[in-house]
Tab-separated table of C-alpha atoms in Angstrom:
chain	number	residue	atom	x	y	z
L	1	UNK	CA	-22.719	22.237	-6.639
L	2	UNK	CA	-23.912	19.681	-4.039
L	3	UNK	CA	-22.408	16.172	-3.791
L	4	UNK	CA	-25.281	14.323	-5.470
L	5	UNK	CA	-25.398	16.635	-8.486
L	6	UNK	CA	-21.639	16.378	-8.814
L	7	UNK	CA	-21.748	12.570	-8.678
L	8	UNK	CA	-24.649	12.457	-11.147
L	9	UNK	CA	-22.606	14.465	-13.611
L	10	UNK	CA	-19.597	12.165	-13.152
L	11	UNK	CA	-21.648	8.972	-13.540
L	12	UNK	CA	-23.474	10.386	-16.575
L	13	UNK	CA	-20.111	10.854	-18.246
L	14	UNK	CA	-19.121	7.284	-17.432
L	15	UNK	CA	-22.365	5.844	-18.794
L	16	UNK	CA	-21.705	7.487	-22.131
L	17	UNK	CA	-18.358	5.726	-22.442
L	18	UNK	CA	-17.773	2.579	-24.465
L	19	UNK	CA	-17.362	-0.874	-22.924
L	20	UNK	CA	-13.709	-0.030	-22.215
L	21	UNK	CA	-13.571	1.812	-18.914
L	22	UNK	CA	-10.984	4.218	-17.605
L	23	UNK	CA	-8.451	2.258	-15.580
L	24	UNK	CA	-6.344	3.100	-12.560
L	25	UNK	CA	-2.636	2.339	-12.806
L	26	UNK	CA	0.040	1.852	-10.150
L	27	UNK	CA	2.981	4.166	-9.667
L	28	UNK	CA	6.257	2.294	-9.091
L	29	UNK	CA	9.171	3.675	-7.091
L	30	UNK	CA	12.569	3.312	-8.817
L	31	UNK	CA	13.888	1.014	-6.079
L	32	UNK	CA	11.218	-1.579	-6.932
L	33	UNK	CA	12.293	-1.601	-10.564
L	34	UNK	CA	15.726	-2.639	-9.334
L	35	UNK	CA	14.521	-5.094	-6.681
L	36	UNK	CA	11.876	-7.144	-8.471
L	37	UNK	CA	14.154	-10.197	-8.256
L	38	UNK	CA	16.638	-10.366	-5.426
L	39	UNK	CA	19.871	-12.375	-5.232
L	40	UNK	CA	19.816	-16.036	-4.266
L	41	UNK	CA	20.706	-17.000	-0.711
L	42	UNK	CA	22.268	-20.194	0.569
L	43	UNK	CA	18.953	-22.052	0.322
L	44	UNK	CA	18.951	-21.474	-3.446
L	45	UNK	CA	15.602	-19.641	-3.484
L	46	UNK	CA	15.253	-16.340	-5.315
L	47	UNK	CA	13.988	-13.625	-2.959
L	48	UNK	CA	11.417	-11.148	-4.255
L	49	UNK	CA	10.617	-7.515	-3.464
L	50	UNK	CA	8.549	-6.974	-0.313
L	51	UNK	CA	5.023	-5.675	-0.738
L	52	UNK	CA	3.916	-6.651	2.765
L	53	UNK	CA	6.434	-4.052	3.908
L	54	UNK	CA	4.402	-1.332	2.215
L	55	UNK	CA	1.724	-1.477	4.929
L	56	UNK	CA	1.724	1.394	7.435
L	57	UNK	CA	2.237	0.731	11.144
L	58	UNK	CA	-1.109	-0.271	12.591
L	59	UNK	CA	-2.889	2.642	14.225
L	60	UNK	CA	-1.249	5.274	12.011
L	61	UNK	CA	-2.823	8.637	11.241
L	62	UNK	CA	-2.005	9.574	7.651
L	63	UNK	CA	-1.975	13.257	6.783
L	64	UNK	CA	-3.568	14.268	3.472
L	65	UNK	CA	-2.770	17.384	1.411
L	66	UNK	CA	-4.640	18.614	-1.658
L	67	UNK	CA	-2.351	20.033	-4.331
L	68	UNK	CA	-4.975	21.795	-6.424
L	69	UNK	CA	-8.552	20.864	-7.165
L	70	UNK	CA	-11.826	22.527	-6.229
L	71	UNK	CA	-13.609	22.561	-2.862
L	72	UNK	CA	-16.241	20.254	-4.405
L	73	UNK	CA	-13.556	17.742	-5.410
L	74	UNK	CA	-11.975	17.929	-1.968
L	75	UNK	CA	-15.345	17.238	-0.341
L	76	UNK	CA	-15.882	14.119	-2.485
L	77	UNK	CA	-12.525	12.705	-1.356
L	78	UNK	CA	-13.185	13.586	2.291
L	79	UNK	CA	-16.595	11.927	2.108
L	80	UNK	CA	-15.514	8.540	0.796
L	81	UNK	CA	-11.869	7.906	1.822
L	82	UNK	CA	-12.644	7.513	5.571
L	83	UNK	CA	-14.817	4.484	4.833
L	84	UNK	CA	-11.624	2.434	5.028
L	85	UNK	CA	-11.204	3.688	8.611
L	86	UNK	CA	-14.521	2.100	9.576
L	87	UNK	CA	-12.816	-1.291	9.221
L	88	UNK	CA	-9.056	-0.608	9.516
L	89	UNK	CA	-7.090	0.843	12.406
L	90	UNK	CA	-5.999	3.841	10.309
L	91	UNK	CA	-7.117	7.473	10.173
L	92	UNK	CA	-6.886	10.141	7.472
L	93	UNK	CA	-6.263	13.719	8.615
L	94	UNK	CA	-7.156	16.174	5.842
L	95	UNK	CA	-5.018	18.965	7.263
L	96	UNK	CA	-3.008	19.958	4.146
L	97	UNK	CA	0.201	19.565	6.149
L	98	UNK	CA	3.438	20.268	4.218
L	99	UNK	CA	4.758	16.838	5.260
L	100	UNK	CA	1.553	14.937	4.439
L	101	UNK	CA	2.054	11.265	3.570
L	102	UNK	CA	-0.728	11.390	0.930
L	103	UNK	CA	-0.605	14.301	-1.537
L	104	UNK	CA	-3.394	14.563	-4.115
L	105	UNK	CA	-3.672	16.262	-7.506
L	106	UNK	CA	-6.638	16.382	-9.888
L	107	UNK	CA	-4.888	16.421	-13.255
L	108	UNK	CA	-5.949	14.900	-16.562
L	109	UNK	CA	-3.413	12.126	-16.029
L	110	UNK	CA	-5.588	9.127	-15.257
L	111	UNK	CA	-6.197	7.765	-11.763
L	112	UNK	CA	-3.182	6.435	-9.880
L	113	UNK	CA	-1.515	6.110	-6.520
L	114	UNK	CA	1.727	4.909	-5.047
L	115	UNK	CA	1.273	1.801	-2.909
L	116	UNK	CA	1.406	2.224	0.866
L	117	UNK	CA	4.668	3.471	2.334
L	118	UNK	CA	6.169	3.990	-1.128
L	119	UNK	CA	4.845	7.542	-0.802
L	120	UNK	CA	7.521	8.186	1.833
L	121	UNK	CA	10.128	7.939	-0.918
L	122	UNK	CA	8.471	10.653	-3.034
L	123	UNK	CA	9.576	14.320	-2.668
L	124	UNK	CA	7.174	16.353	-0.526
L	125	UNK	CA	6.408	18.743	-3.383
L	126	UNK	CA	5.261	15.834	-5.590
L	127	UNK	CA	1.853	14.135	-5.657
L	128	UNK	CA	1.448	10.560	-4.444
L	129	UNK	CA	-2.109	10.200	-5.809
L	130	UNK	CA	-4.066	11.645	-8.720
L	131	UNK	CA	-7.732	11.718	-9.683
L	132	UNK	CA	-8.240	12.235	-13.402
L	133	UNK	CA	-11.936	11.569	-12.720
L	134	UNK	CA	-13.807	11.377	-9.457
L	135	UNK	CA	-16.498	9.213	-7.896
L	136	UNK	CA	-16.967	6.988	-4.855
L	137	UNK	CA	-15.382	3.984	-6.518
L	138	UNK	CA	-12.157	5.648	-7.630
L	139	UNK	CA	-11.656	7.369	-4.253
L	140	UNK	CA	-11.989	4.076	-2.381
L	141	UNK	CA	-9.791	2.310	-4.934
L	142	UNK	CA	-6.917	4.807	-4.834
L	143	UNK	CA	-6.972	5.050	-1.045
L	144	UNK	CA	-6.889	1.250	-1.009
L	145	UNK	CA	-3.583	1.495	-2.868
L	146	UNK	CA	-2.422	4.213	-0.470
L	147	UNK	CA	-2.832	1.854	2.503
L	148	UNK	CA	-0.967	-0.978	0.772
L	149	UNK	CA	-3.482	-2.935	-1.326
L	150	UNK	CA	-2.755	-4.181	-4.847
L	151	UNK	CA	-5.111	-4.668	-7.782
L	152	UNK	CA	-7.281	-7.697	-7.038
L	153	UNK	CA	-6.807	-9.225	-10.491
L	154	UNK	CA	-3.056	-9.394	-9.714
L	155	UNK	CA	-3.719	-11.389	-6.557
L	156	UNK	CA	-1.226	-14.318	-6.590
L	157	UNK	CA	-3.998	-16.648	-5.395
L	158	UNK	CA	-6.012	-15.973	-8.571
L	159	UNK	CA	-5.618	-17.411	-12.047
L	160	UNK	CA	-7.302	-15.289	-14.722
L	161	UNK	CA	-6.605	-16.560	-18.255
L	162	UNK	CA	-6.119	-13.364	-20.221
L	163	UNK	CA	-6.763	-12.844	-23.915
L	164	UNK	CA	-3.607	-10.786	-24.306
L	165	UNK	CA	-4.358	-9.641	-27.853
L	166	UNK	CA	-7.739	-8.164	-26.907
L	167	UNK	CA	-6.488	-6.557	-23.698
L	168	UNK	CA	-3.511	-4.917	-25.401
L	169	UNK	CA	-5.647	-3.715	-28.323
L	170	UNK	CA	-8.270	-2.120	-26.073
L	171	UNK	CA	-5.990	-0.528	-23.480
L	172	UNK	CA	-3.578	0.799	-26.109
L	173	UNK	CA	-6.397	2.994	-27.420
L	174	UNK	CA	-8.780	5.575	-25.882
L	175	UNK	CA	-9.641	6.360	-23.166
L	176	UNK	CA	-6.520	4.896	-21.501
L	177	UNK	CA	-3.855	4.981	-24.253
L	178	UNK	CA	-1.472	2.844	-22.212
L	179	UNK	CA	1.939	1.768	-23.524
L	180	UNK	CA	2.701	-1.967	-23.429
L	181	UNK	CA	4.879	-1.613	-20.314
L	182	UNK	CA	1.960	-0.138	-18.364
L	183	UNK	CA	-0.371	-2.896	-19.550
L	184	UNK	CA	2.120	-5.601	-18.565
L	185	UNK	CA	2.593	-4.182	-15.074
L	186	UNK	CA	-1.039	-3.346	-14.312
L	187	UNK	CA	-2.841	-6.262	-15.982
L	188	UNK	CA	-0.744	-9.348	-16.613
L	189	UNK	CA	1.838	-9.250	-13.853
L	190	UNK	CA	1.100	-11.355	-10.755
L	191	UNK	CA	2.735	-10.606	-7.435
L	192	UNK	CA	4.825	-13.331	-5.810
L	193	UNK	CA	2.777	-15.151	-3.170
L	194	UNK	CA	5.549	-14.630	-0.611
L	195	UNK	CA	5.107	-10.865	-0.917
L	196	UNK	CA	1.449	-10.732	-0.057
L	197	UNK	CA	-1.142	-11.216	2.613
L	198	UNK	CA	-3.860	-12.539	0.304
L	199	UNK	CA	-7.272	-14.135	0.214
L	200	UNK	CA	-8.908	-15.918	-2.718
L	201	UNK	CA	-9.757	-13.551	-5.561
L	202	UNK	CA	-12.761	-11.379	-4.700
L	203	UNK	CA	-14.744	-10.365	-7.827
L	204	UNK	CA	-16.627	-7.790	-5.741
L	205	UNK	CA	-13.536	-6.096	-4.299
L	206	UNK	CA	-13.167	-2.352	-4.737
L	207	UNK	CA	-9.624	-3.196	-5.875
L	208	UNK	CA	-10.904	-5.274	-8.819
L	209	UNK	CA	-10.915	-3.783	-12.311
L	210	UNK	CA	-14.034	-3.918	-14.457
L	211	UNK	CA	-13.049	-6.809	-16.760
L	212	UNK	CA	-15.103	-7.396	-19.926
L	213	UNK	CA	-15.621	-11.013	-20.953
L	214	UNK	CA	-13.698	-10.669	-24.234
L	215	UNK	CA	-10.535	-9.890	-22.227
L	216	UNK	CA	-10.349	-13.480	-20.935
L	217	UNK	CA	-10.172	-16.974	-22.390
L	218	UNK	CA	-12.204	-18.625	-19.610
L	219	UNK	CA	-15.299	-16.358	-19.617
L	220	UNK	CA	-14.113	-14.637	-16.427
L	221	UNK	CA	-15.528	-11.119	-16.163
L	222	UNK	CA	-16.492	-8.590	-13.513
L	223	UNK	CA	-18.908	-5.699	-13.178
L	224	UNK	CA	-18.175	-2.221	-11.872
L	225	UNK	CA	-17.636	-2.225	-8.096
L	226	UNK	CA	-18.515	1.014	-6.324
L	227	UNK	CA	-18.365	0.095	-2.631
L	228	UNK	CA	-16.183	-1.935	-0.278
L	229	UNK	CA	-17.033	-5.627	-0.443
L	230	UNK	CA	-17.499	-7.769	2.657
L	231	UNK	CA	-14.109	-9.357	2.005
L	232	UNK	CA	-12.527	-5.895	1.620
L	233	UNK	CA	-13.872	-4.932	5.045
L	234	UNK	CA	-12.920	-8.178	6.776
L	235	UNK	CA	-9.497	-8.435	5.163
L	236	UNK	CA	-8.277	-4.890	5.822
L	237	UNK	CA	-9.164	-5.263	9.510
L	238	UNK	CA	-7.638	-8.740	9.864
L	239	UNK	CA	-4.927	-9.363	12.442
L	240	UNK	CA	-2.157	-9.405	9.804
L	241	UNK	CA	-3.221	-6.036	8.370
L	242	UNK	CA	-4.811	-3.225	10.400
L	243	UNK	CA	-6.776	-4.814	13.270
L	244	UNK	CA	-8.662	-2.457	15.556
L	245	UNK	CA	-8.244	-4.706	18.588
L	246	UNK	CA	-4.411	-4.666	18.620
L	247	UNK	CA	-2.534	-2.978	21.487
L	248	UNK	CA	-2.500	0.790	21.036
L	249	UNK	CA	0.825	1.314	22.759
L	250	UNK	CA	4.038	0.028	21.160
L	251	UNK	CA	6.421	-2.064	23.255
L	252	UNK	CA	9.135	0.065	24.856
L	253	UNK	CA	12.789	-0.714	24.240
L	254	UNK	CA	15.364	0.312	26.855
L	255	UNK	CA	18.624	1.708	25.509
L	256	UNK	CA	20.915	-0.569	27.493
L	257	UNK	CA	23.886	-2.512	26.120
L	258	UNK	CA	22.597	-5.841	24.758
L	259	UNK	CA	19.386	-5.849	26.792
L	260	UNK	CA	17.076	-7.618	24.369
L	261	UNK	CA	13.313	-7.923	24.261
L	262	UNK	CA	12.093	-11.399	23.373
L	263	UNK	CA	9.252	-11.492	20.865
L	264	UNK	CA	7.520	-13.881	18.517
L	265	UNK	CA	5.962	-13.820	15.062
L	266	UNK	CA	2.829	-15.891	15.552
L	267	UNK	CA	1.526	-15.960	11.979
L	268	UNK	CA	2.746	-15.128	8.475
L	269	UNK	CA	2.720	-11.429	7.662
L	270	UNK	CA	2.514	-10.312	11.301
L	271	UNK	CA	4.027	-7.032	12.475
L	272	UNK	CA	5.225	-5.764	15.855
L	273	UNK	CA	5.737	-2.141	16.871
L	274	UNK	CA	8.315	-0.833	19.363
L	275	UNK	CA	9.453	2.553	20.610
L	276	UNK	CA	12.486	4.010	22.323
L	277	UNK	CA	13.191	7.494	23.658
L	278	UNK	CA	16.429	9.387	23.037
L	279	UNK	CA	17.651	12.213	25.271
L	280	UNK	CA	20.979	12.824	23.551
L	281	UNK	CA	22.232	12.893	19.999
L	282	UNK	CA	24.395	9.991	18.897
L	283	UNK	CA	24.723	6.856	16.821
L	284	UNK	CA	22.104	4.227	17.611
L	285	UNK	CA	21.956	0.577	16.577
L	286	UNK	CA	18.661	-1.315	16.379
L	287	UNK	CA	19.079	-5.028	15.658
L	288	UNK	CA	17.268	-8.359	15.695
L	289	UNK	CA	18.614	-11.876	16.197
L	290	UNK	CA	17.095	-15.320	15.809
L	291	UNK	CA	15.939	-17.661	13.049
L	292	UNK	CA	12.832	-15.705	11.994
L	293	UNK	CA	13.275	-13.662	8.814
L	294	UNK	CA	12.071	-10.103	9.514
L	295	UNK	CA	12.382	-6.608	8.062
L	296	UNK	CA	12.729	-3.384	10.048
L	297	UNK	CA	11.549	0.210	9.541
L	298	UNK	CA	12.514	3.150	11.762
L	299	UNK	CA	10.197	6.174	12.131
L	300	UNK	CA	10.396	9.413	14.079
L	301	UNK	CA	11.049	11.529	15.942
L	302	UNK	CA	7.614	11.595	17.583
L	303	UNK	CA	5.966	10.181	14.454
L	304	UNK	CA	4.890	6.688	13.415
L	305	UNK	CA	4.843	7.633	9.725
L	306	UNK	CA	7.984	9.756	9.140
L	307	UNK	CA	10.402	7.165	7.760
L	308	UNK	CA	14.093	7.394	8.709
L	309	UNK	CA	15.513	4.079	7.514
L	310	UNK	CA	14.579	0.554	6.400
L	311	UNK	CA	16.490	-2.718	6.393
L	312	UNK	CA	16.088	-6.377	5.582
L	313	UNK	CA	19.242	-8.512	5.969
L	314	UNK	CA	22.029	-6.264	7.310
L	315	UNK	CA	22.188	-8.202	10.576
L	316	UNK	CA	23.445	-11.736	11.179
L	317	UNK	CA	21.917	-14.189	8.720
L	318	UNK	CA	18.544	-12.809	7.695
L	319	UNK	CA	18.136	-10.508	10.656
L	320	UNK	CA	17.560	-6.779	10.320
L	321	UNK	CA	19.947	-4.097	11.556
L	322	UNK	CA	19.816	-0.291	11.334
L	323	UNK	CA	22.704	1.928	12.397
L	324	UNK	CA	21.735	5.590	12.330
L	325	UNK	CA	22.817	8.974	13.684
L	326	UNK	CA	19.891	10.563	15.548
L	327	UNK	CA	20.363	14.266	16.235
L	328	UNK	CA	16.902	15.143	17.561
L	329	UNK	CA	15.712	13.960	20.972
L	330	UNK	CA	12.303	12.319	21.039
L	331	UNK	CA	10.389	9.087	20.629
L	332	UNK	CA	11.351	6.776	17.770
L	333	UNK	CA	9.281	3.859	16.493
L	334	UNK	CA	10.548	0.535	15.150
L	335	UNK	CA	8.284	-1.591	12.984
L	336	UNK	CA	9.214	-5.275	12.654
L	337	UNK	CA	7.522	-7.244	9.879
L	338	UNK	CA	7.594	-10.893	8.999
L	339	UNK	CA	9.329	-11.248	5.600
L	340	UNK	CA	7.628	-14.248	4.082
L	341	UNK	CA	3.851	-14.694	4.082
L	342	UNK	CA	4.230	-18.393	3.253
L	343	UNK	CA	5.736	-19.469	6.574
L	344	UNK	CA	8.831	-19.318	8.772
L	345	UNK	CA	7.233	-17.904	11.901
L	346	UNK	CA	8.875	-18.068	15.308
L	347	UNK	CA	10.751	-16.139	17.967
L	348	UNK	CA	13.261	-13.319	17.617
L	349	UNK	CA	15.077	-10.823	19.854
L	350	UNK	CA	15.341	-7.056	19.382
L	351	UNK	CA	17.409	-4.398	21.137
L	352	UNK	CA	18.668	-0.845	20.719
L	353	UNK	CA	22.056	0.442	21.902
L	354	UNK	CA	23.899	3.764	21.747
């Protein structure tokens, strides 16, 4: 069956549905269920779970493995997913590698995906994305989640006034049959503004649900979005996300006792990428100092997407520190991210010692 006939069959099925459309839902890693609200620090402010930290290092190539499905289904995914790469400094390699970061099933289990680097915490024999139905829109939407984007209606900059009774009634029944917990998480919950790089709500975003008017109290509603909007394209390629014009080579760290590299976070949500090369097994310490609140992720060996460890505040104050035994020689990558999208930019130091 060629692509157009396949899509026509899919869209025909959708047109025969009622006003209530099939909805994508997010998969949540167990650690996020425990970290939704973090302990208070000396400034008295509650700290929230990091969603900015779910973005991949800029310039990453993400491997994709199909776990079932037909060749026709595979071709649909391969056709549409790379459209994100036209605007973001990311690539998808459909090589069915055993250690693929994105692992796709085609089960009758709705459409869902883990968000960004959450997939690194999922066993390699388990899917990180599922297509219970397939078209251009759902492929772009789920791959948007896979590179770190949230549902647009949960954008903390927005303010939709929901008619809870109508939403719960409709989504509790066919074709979604969601329990209340799923509805709360995927519809009503807003992300904390400090977690997100966000623009004003984009009704045309591929990450926006189709919202019927009777679901809201303020006449807000949206139509079905099947392509990337202009804001989708501009935002995903912005300097705080996956810009194509950023340096391709990470900054090299020298493994010398207390020889620090001076760096600076110039804008909220910014990330820096470093690398260091090991020639002998041993215990290594990677640490930051300074007043800028950052998080750290360590990848390798010889991979910018194979996660080894993450840290937020194990260093002095709110600095990051990872102490790890590395047994394989090679190149390791350190991703430093600004913690708080609302402010607090400035300088910091980073070093690695053995």
